[in-house]
Amino acid sequence: MKSRYIKYLAIFAIGLPLLGSCTKDYLDVDPRGTVLESTYYKNPEEAFAGLIAAYDPLGWEAGNTYHNIGAVNAASDDAYAGGGGSSDMNTWQVWNNYTLDPAVGPQEEYWDRNFTGVSRANTLLEKVQAGIPGLDEATSARYIAEAKFLRAYYYFDLVRLFKNVPLFTAPLSTEEIYNVTQASPEEVYAQVEKDLAEAIPNLPLTVPATTEGGRVTQGTGKALLGKVYLYEQKWAHAANQLQDVNGEPGGTSQYGYKLLDNYGAIFSPDNKFNSESILEIVHTSVANGGWGSWPGFEGNVGVQMFGPRGYAGPIYQAGWGFNPLTLDLVNTLKQDPRYKSTVANIDSIAEAGSASYEKGYQNTGYFIEKYAPKTEWLSTGGGDAVLNYPNDYIEIRLADAYLMEAEALIQSGGNLERAAALLNAVRARVGLAPVTATLDNIYKERRLELATEGHRWYDLVRTGRAATVLAPMGFVAGKHDILPIPLVELNNTQLVQNPGYN
Amino acid sequence: MKKFIYLAINCTIAASCYSTVSQANPLPLSVHSKYAVTVTGKVTSEAGEPLIGASVALQGTTTGAITNVNGEYSITVPDEGGTLVVSYIGFLTQEVPISDRTTINITLQTDAKALEEVVVIGYGTQKKSVVTGAITSVAASDIENQQVTRVEQALQGRTSGVTVVTSSGAPGASATVRVRGITTLNNNDPLYVVDGVVINGGLDYLNQADIASIEVLKDAASAAIYGTRGAAGVILVTTKKGQTGGIRVNYNAYYGTQAPVRKLDLLNATEYATLRNEASVANGGPIIYDDPRSLGEGTNWQDIVFEENARIQNHELSISGGNEKSTFYTSFGYLDQEGIVAPEISNYKRFNVRLNSTHKVAKWLTIGQNLGYSHIRSQGGLNTNSEFGGPLSSAINLDPVTPALITDPTILEDPESIYNAQPTAVRNPQGYPYGISTEVQQEMTNPLAYIQTQLGNYGWSDNFVGNVFAEVEPIAGLTFRSTLGTKLAYWGGESFRPLYYLNAASSSIQTAFNRDRNMGFDYNIENIVSYTRSINKHNFTVLLGQGAYKDGNTSGINISFNNIPATSFEQASFNLKVPTANRTSDAYEGIEHTISSLFGRVTYNYDEKYLFTGIIRRDGSSRFGANNKYGYFPSASVGWVASRENFWPANEIVNFLKVRGSYGVVGNDAIDNFRYVSTVGSGRNYTFGNDFYYIGYSPNAPANPDLKWEETSQTNFGFEATVFQDFNLTFDWYNKVTTGILQPVQLPGYVGATGQPFGNVADMKNQGVELELGYGKQIGEFDFRINGNVAYLQNEVTFLGEGKEFLDGGAGVQNIAYPLTRTAVGQPVGAFYGFKTVGIFQNQEDIASYTNSEGKVIQPDAKPGDFRWADSNDDGTIDESDRTFLGSPLPDWTYGITLNAAWKSFDLLVFGQGVAGNKIFQGLRRLDIPSANFQRAALNRWTGEGTSNTFPRLTTEDSNDNFTNPSDFYLEDGDYFRIKTLQLGYTLPQALADRLHMQKLRVYASSNNLITFTEYTGYDPEIGGGSLGIDRAFYPQSRSFLVGVNVGF
């Protein structure tokens, strides 16, 4: 071959890679596991994954609130913020001493958690209502009912914590984002009632506890609706809904609810989805969460938070010393049969010489027992053990529903006999003598029965007692009944700050 | 076929070579011809000096000879009719017909082109005198005497307009490099192109000794040829090539020790206890320490974490050479550096190998390759520049009362002491436990114990970076060049977590052994055709190119065994099996990012007097949707060499003057993939029943199908001049405007989105001037050269979206409620933002009289000794709306100065660099740990009327937020000037070197960071990395003393 041909052949060969890279396909890269919304929600599995996503915020554990327990306990007169120092977990501290302001406080996390839940529920509703290939009608109806329940749940938290929040019943389009204004609390409550009323008929009566425990049922829906009515002071409506949930006081209700004989067993991870549990937020140790997965833990980090700091001894693991109990609560409980199941008296264990622990900030020596980090529950799987406690958080349980109904009955002038039966069934379970069904007795019972479960602050505020009970902590009526709208939410939006926080 | 090997000749420098090897006589290279003729002669330079080692070859054959020490050659040729080709480096090759002669003396002309400075401009080179863009060049000779361990550092202070800030003083740490400021709110790293290969992920794989030159393309007109990713500037690195004329061997090494430059003035135990008592009492609390004096000096934690004698050594061996057909450059490098903080867990080792070669296969075809390999192994478990733990932060914050090691028998024998209660409290080899502070906890742990928990953990990487190319020149001036460049990288790490108890907040109750392995493969293919032609005085080059680039092709796996039966890293092994439930694993793969490009460039000049360059590039990116897949990036620049005009008067003042101007647009696609569509993400998980753990999916963020290229346009004017023969001067002014900066649109929380959508949101501008000056002179045996550069730069955010005054968020520090920085319209990026102090209330009257314009007392709850906060909005109260801009972490001025001097055999190098006009947030003390140790400044706290107007009173409950508000109390001037390098060298006289069979032998002593002039009170005013200018216990750079040697054979 003549060399000049070689020359041109070489040019041709050099130019070859050019052909490979000039086509438009070259710029269309493989999404490799990135799923596009336009191609998603196309089969029953993907619809289920969407449902899971709507449940997900229920279990969020980003440290600033810990469900409806940690921060809200610190805001009440049952527990302090505690921790390692006066600014450790500052969002709890400032609620504990009522120095919270729009920039600093637990509000942002409550806000984000619940609006994320609203958004996911809205997305699921839109997708399922548009039709998902292969998803049968019954399952569709159940998903829609669950999504509506969840939307109601999230909005109930929003409206009771913030009062003035924007209301969305469909995914928000890009154009609308900055034009949103707040709805009135009445509108929000109306939507919550409507969602729950529409959801209840399509929810299952019960679910198999082993595989589906924690998914919402008709009983869950009615219990929440009853609770919502209670907050709205629609007493008769509340009593009606809760009656369906509770059935005969002390007996087994139509949904299978029954008070457990053993009060202490209610909170044991061995006893998940027991007959007293109505709304249970599920945790697991099998997700092997590590610090890197913050805040998406599936374990219960709250449990670790509540443990005594630097504890070394029997039964418990070391925790971070949050929510030490107030002496007021401890003294109120002292003579009560529920004391041992409610209060972990670490001081006495330490003084007996069988354990040591570090006295953290606001330490009283008394800690939460119901969600204490016990050695038997410590995860042995992967991830960081302290982030993987399997304890579920029971947000509504039957005793609570009994007491709510009893309260509603008295307030509405309804069946006082039934009110007394409900109240005394709760007392009888722990061997206490009956008392008369007065509001005062019910309030007292709620504090003792539900201590450290996160209800106290809400109860005080809802019944108007916060102004006096919490005043020594800095509570200002008319201001601290609700949280400030998070400061960042006011940037560039149409939202208006809540009164007292300007 | 006959092969001749041109033996290595140990001297290649003409003037002073004396050789003792056998080539003293002309080297006869025999051929078998019955008419063979021997031709002899001498090769000299124009000045008449003999050229030693010049090549004399018979054209068209492999017959050849090399001149001896007297410049003489002897060659036997088959007949008298051939032509001799005579070549020597730096000289023009000459062809001489033999024409029946037997003695031919040849005088070679120096190659003016080889001597004139050329500049790499991207896909080619250009004579410096005709360059029209703003390009700064750093030559090998500028950096080869600097003992820097990463290439980026070599640019610091040498190139005007390039800001280099180390991101940590830890061995092997990268540097933050900014070309002409911060261009975008996204990735501001310049584009690195090494030998034509686009390098993602930094240059730590490069051996600095292998670099022939570094060019920084600063203006848009220069960078436009790299259109897509040129917005933040382009840094072109060219590695060394072999050169014809014998083999050269160079060995360079240095060895030295490093030590911290300064330590903080922290309180000793007595002082600490006194202040704690005072703070407690001020708040109505008890006396904490009954007798502070009895505590004495206490523990000096800084002495424990700092190493005063950290070793560093570096060795580099290169072998290069070649002939007319082939050249090669091979090198080996080894760097071993210990850190000055906890060197047991802070050190860095790097091995390098490089092979560059070119082969002229035919007259019209050249092929070649550049290939570098590196292996890096580093330990860095220090959690550097983090207020949340790590030995350095702990050393600053731990109380001096706690002993480092517990030897007191009463504590050791007390069954209730923490050391006995916690069986995993860390102990030293003798069995004594390390002290655990009861005063300062959270992430602050005994550094000695912490180090024990990190021992052995390391990270590693292997990089193969290189290219192959073929270049065809079918007719003179027309070349086709095709290049395939790749970067193949492997990296990973191994770590072991033992059981330990450091304090209540930091303990490990499970062992875990972790290994991760990752790989990435990037490549680019480029095809270029260029044609250069000169017609009369019209000189032009036309270049057309096509390129395809792919990166992001990564994948990795990560495995942990929990509860592994081992107590240390050495014992840990994946052969120690654990039940499946105790194993966690993860894996990932990256999404590829592709770019497809077409580009063209025309350069034209008339008589090297009127200059023009025009560039256009079209890039398509996989990161944009169909609406805006392609972006077009044009640029043009012009220049005028006034001093070449006929009317330019012959004068002794201005010897050369070129004025130039340019305008161009470059782009940036530095966002994540698939941002233009709505994606669905996983990880929204929930559990039903007994551990039925499900993975949930939901949309991430609303879609933005109109997402498009971020654009940066830049206008540049400049001039270059030589005045009074010896002064070189370069001046540039520029205005750089970035529009449509790709930003996550921070949605209000009520949208409930899990991610954030991206939009073309913000605009920003940078304006600046740059000046470079050089002066050199030889006076007798004294020779010196001084180079300086200075740059001034102002950054301003001009738009952040309709009605949006500032970006949400900002850099946070510790648990301070408010972000420390704010990016706002009219301010530089990330300016410090917080409360302003206006002195300290000295008494109750001060408090009562501090009112707003309406007479409202602003701080009624304050106590004497508290800060008086500026009521910026005059509303009579202090709240978050009183925060204001307090200064910028970005310097206004950056400058550098280099002095090279030589006298006889001695040489001296002084190199200094500095910045001015920036602020540093001194966030070294943990404000959320009131018991943390103080710096000595706290001794000058307010203790009563008139005692201090700058440092407030101490109290445990800081109700006035004196310490927890982000305020100017923590801001300090960041100005500094640093003698980066001071070096004294001695070169053995040539005659002596020759006797040792060396071409060159130089020894030197050097110091890095010898002196720093600054008023900053932290360890080191140079704070880069994640958040510029925020000192969270920044790992400082060391001061080193080194001795080194340069040997050439």
mmCIF file of N, CA and C in Angstrom, chain B residues 477-507:
data_model
loop_
_atom_site.group_PDB
_atom_site.id
_atom_site.type_symbol
_atom_site.label_atom_id
_atom_site.label_comp_id
_atom_site.label_asym_id
_atom_site.label_seq_id
_atom_site.Cartn_x
_atom_site.Cartn_y
_atom_site.Cartn_z
ATOM 1 N N GLY B 477 1.360 22.127 8.105
ATOM 2 C CA GLY B 477 0.417 23.085 8.683
ATOM 3 C C GLY B 477 -0.938 22.498 8.994
ATOM 4 N N LEU B 478 -1.265 21.367 8.393
ATOM 5 C CA LEU B 478 -2.582 20.765 8.637
ATOM 6 C C LEU B 478 -2.388 19.552 9.539
ATOM 7 N N THR B 479 -3.012 19.569 10.703
ATOM 8 C CA THR B 479 -2.880 18.410 11.580
ATOM 9 C C THR B 479 -4.239 17.908 12.020
ATOM 10 N N PHE B 480 -4.302 16.603 12.124
ATOM 11 C CA PHE B 480 -5.453 15.954 12.749
ATOM 12 C C PHE B 480 -4.925 15.334 14.034
ATOM 13 N N ARG B 481 -5.631 15.566 15.094
ATOM 14 C CA ARG B 481 -5.164 14.981 16.342
ATOM 15 C C ARG B 481 -6.340 14.337 17.041
ATOM 16 N N SER B 482 -6.144 13.138 17.476
ATOM 17 C CA SER B 482 -7.196 12.421 18.177
ATOM 18 C C SER B 482 -6.646 11.978 19.520
ATOM 19 N N THR B 483 -7.399 12.254 20.588
ATOM 20 C CA THR B 483 -6.925 11.936 21.929
ATOM 21 C C THR B 483 -7.992 11.151 22.678
ATOM 22 N N LEU B 484 -7.539 10.117 23.337
ATOM 23 C CA LEU B 484 -8.431 9.395 24.245
ATOM 24 C C LEU B 484 -7.828 9.527 25.636
ATOM 25 N N GLY B 485 -8.573 10.147 26.525
ATOM 26 C CA GLY B 485 -8.062 10.330 27.887
ATOM 27 C C GLY B 485 -8.959 9.616 28.872
ATOM 28 N N THR B 486 -8.366 9.027 29.897
ATOM 29 C CA THR B 486 -9.195 8.332 30.887
ATOM 30 C C THR B 486 -8.663 8.583 32.290
ATOM 31 N N LYS B 487 -9.568 8.500 33.201
ATOM 32 C CA LYS B 487 -9.160 8.446 34.607
ATOM 33 C C LYS B 487 -9.862 7.254 35.212
ATOM 34 N N LEU B 488 -9.061 6.318 35.676
ATOM 35 C CA LEU B 488 -9.596 5.131 36.322
ATOM 36 C C LEU B 488 -9.168 5.217 37.786
ATOM 37 N N ALA B 489 -10.141 5.265 38.651
ATOM 38 C CA ALA B 489 -9.812 5.475 40.059
ATOM 39 C C ALA B 489 -10.460 4.407 40.929
ATOM 40 N N TYR B 490 -9.725 3.975 41.904
ATOM 41 C CA TYR B 490 -10.242 3.064 42.927
ATOM 42 C C TYR B 490 -9.952 3.706 44.271
ATOM 43 N N TRP B 491 -10.901 3.688 45.135
ATOM 44 C CA TRP B 491 -10.636 4.230 46.460
ATOM 45 C C TRP B 491 -11.492 3.525 47.502
ATOM 46 N N GLY B 492 -11.096 3.682 48.742
ATOM 47 C CA GLY B 492 -11.866 3.025 49.795
ATOM 48 C C GLY B 492 -11.239 3.251 51.148
ATOM 49 N N GLY B 493 -11.662 2.454 52.083
ATOM 50 C CA GLY B 493 -11.129 2.606 53.424
ATOM 51 C C GLY B 493 -11.508 1.434 54.295
ATOM 52 N N GLU B 494 -10.836 1.343 55.417
ATOM 53 C CA GLU B 494 -11.150 0.311 56.396
ATOM 54 C C GLU B 494 -11.127 0.940 57.767
ATOM 55 N N SER B 495 -12.087 0.575 58.572
ATOM 56 C CA SER B 495 -12.081 1.115 59.923
ATOM 57 C C SER B 495 -12.653 0.103 60.891
ATOM 58 N N PHE B 496 -12.181 0.223 62.111
ATOM 59 C CA PHE B 496 -12.643 -0.667 63.174
ATOM 60 C C PHE B 496 -13.120 0.187 64.343
ATOM 61 N N ARG B 497 -14.268 -0.162 64.866
ATOM 62 C CA ARG B 497 -14.763 0.534 66.050
ATOM 63 C C ARG B 497 -14.708 -0.428 67.219
ATOM 64 N N PRO B 498 -13.819 -0.155 68.175
ATOM 65 C CA PRO B 498 -13.746 -1.048 69.344
ATOM 66 C C PRO B 498 -14.859 -0.702 70.330
ATOM 67 N N LEU B 499 -14.913 -1.422 71.403
ATOM 68 C CA LEU B 499 -15.777 -1.039 72.506
ATOM 69 C C LEU B 499 -15.060 0.049 73.279
ATOM 70 N N TYR B 500 -15.738 1.114 73.556
ATOM 71 C CA TYR B 500 -15.077 2.150 74.348
ATOM 72 C C TYR B 500 -16.102 2.987 75.076
ATOM 73 N N TYR B 501 -15.602 3.611 76.105
ATOM 74 C CA TYR B 501 -16.390 4.588 76.833
ATOM 75 C C TYR B 501 -15.508 5.814 76.986
ATOM 76 N N LEU B 502 -15.838 6.864 76.237
ATOM 77 C CA LEU B 502 -15.035 8.093 76.309
ATOM 78 C C LEU B 502 -15.666 9.085 77.270
ATOM 79 N N ASN B 503 -16.977 9.185 77.192
ATOM 80 C CA ASN B 503 -17.738 9.884 78.220
ATOM 81 C C ASN B 503 -19.202 9.494 78.006
ATOM 82 N N ALA B 504 -20.081 10.123 78.768
ATOM 83 C CA ALA B 504 -21.476 9.680 78.720
ATOM 84 C C ALA B 504 -22.073 9.795 77.317
ATOM 85 N N ALA B 505 -21.578 10.746 76.549
ATOM 86 C CA ALA B 505 -22.179 10.953 75.241
ATOM 87 C C ALA B 505 -21.442 10.212 74.133
ATOM 88 N N SER B 506 -20.244 9.751 74.403
ATOM 89 C CA SER B 506 -19.453 9.091 73.372
ATOM 90 C C SER B 506 -19.002 7.730 73.857
ATOM 91 N N SER B 507 -19.749 6.745 73.496
ATOM 92 C CA SER B 507 -19.336 5.402 73.863
ATOM 93 C C SER B 507 -19.731 4.443 72.760
#
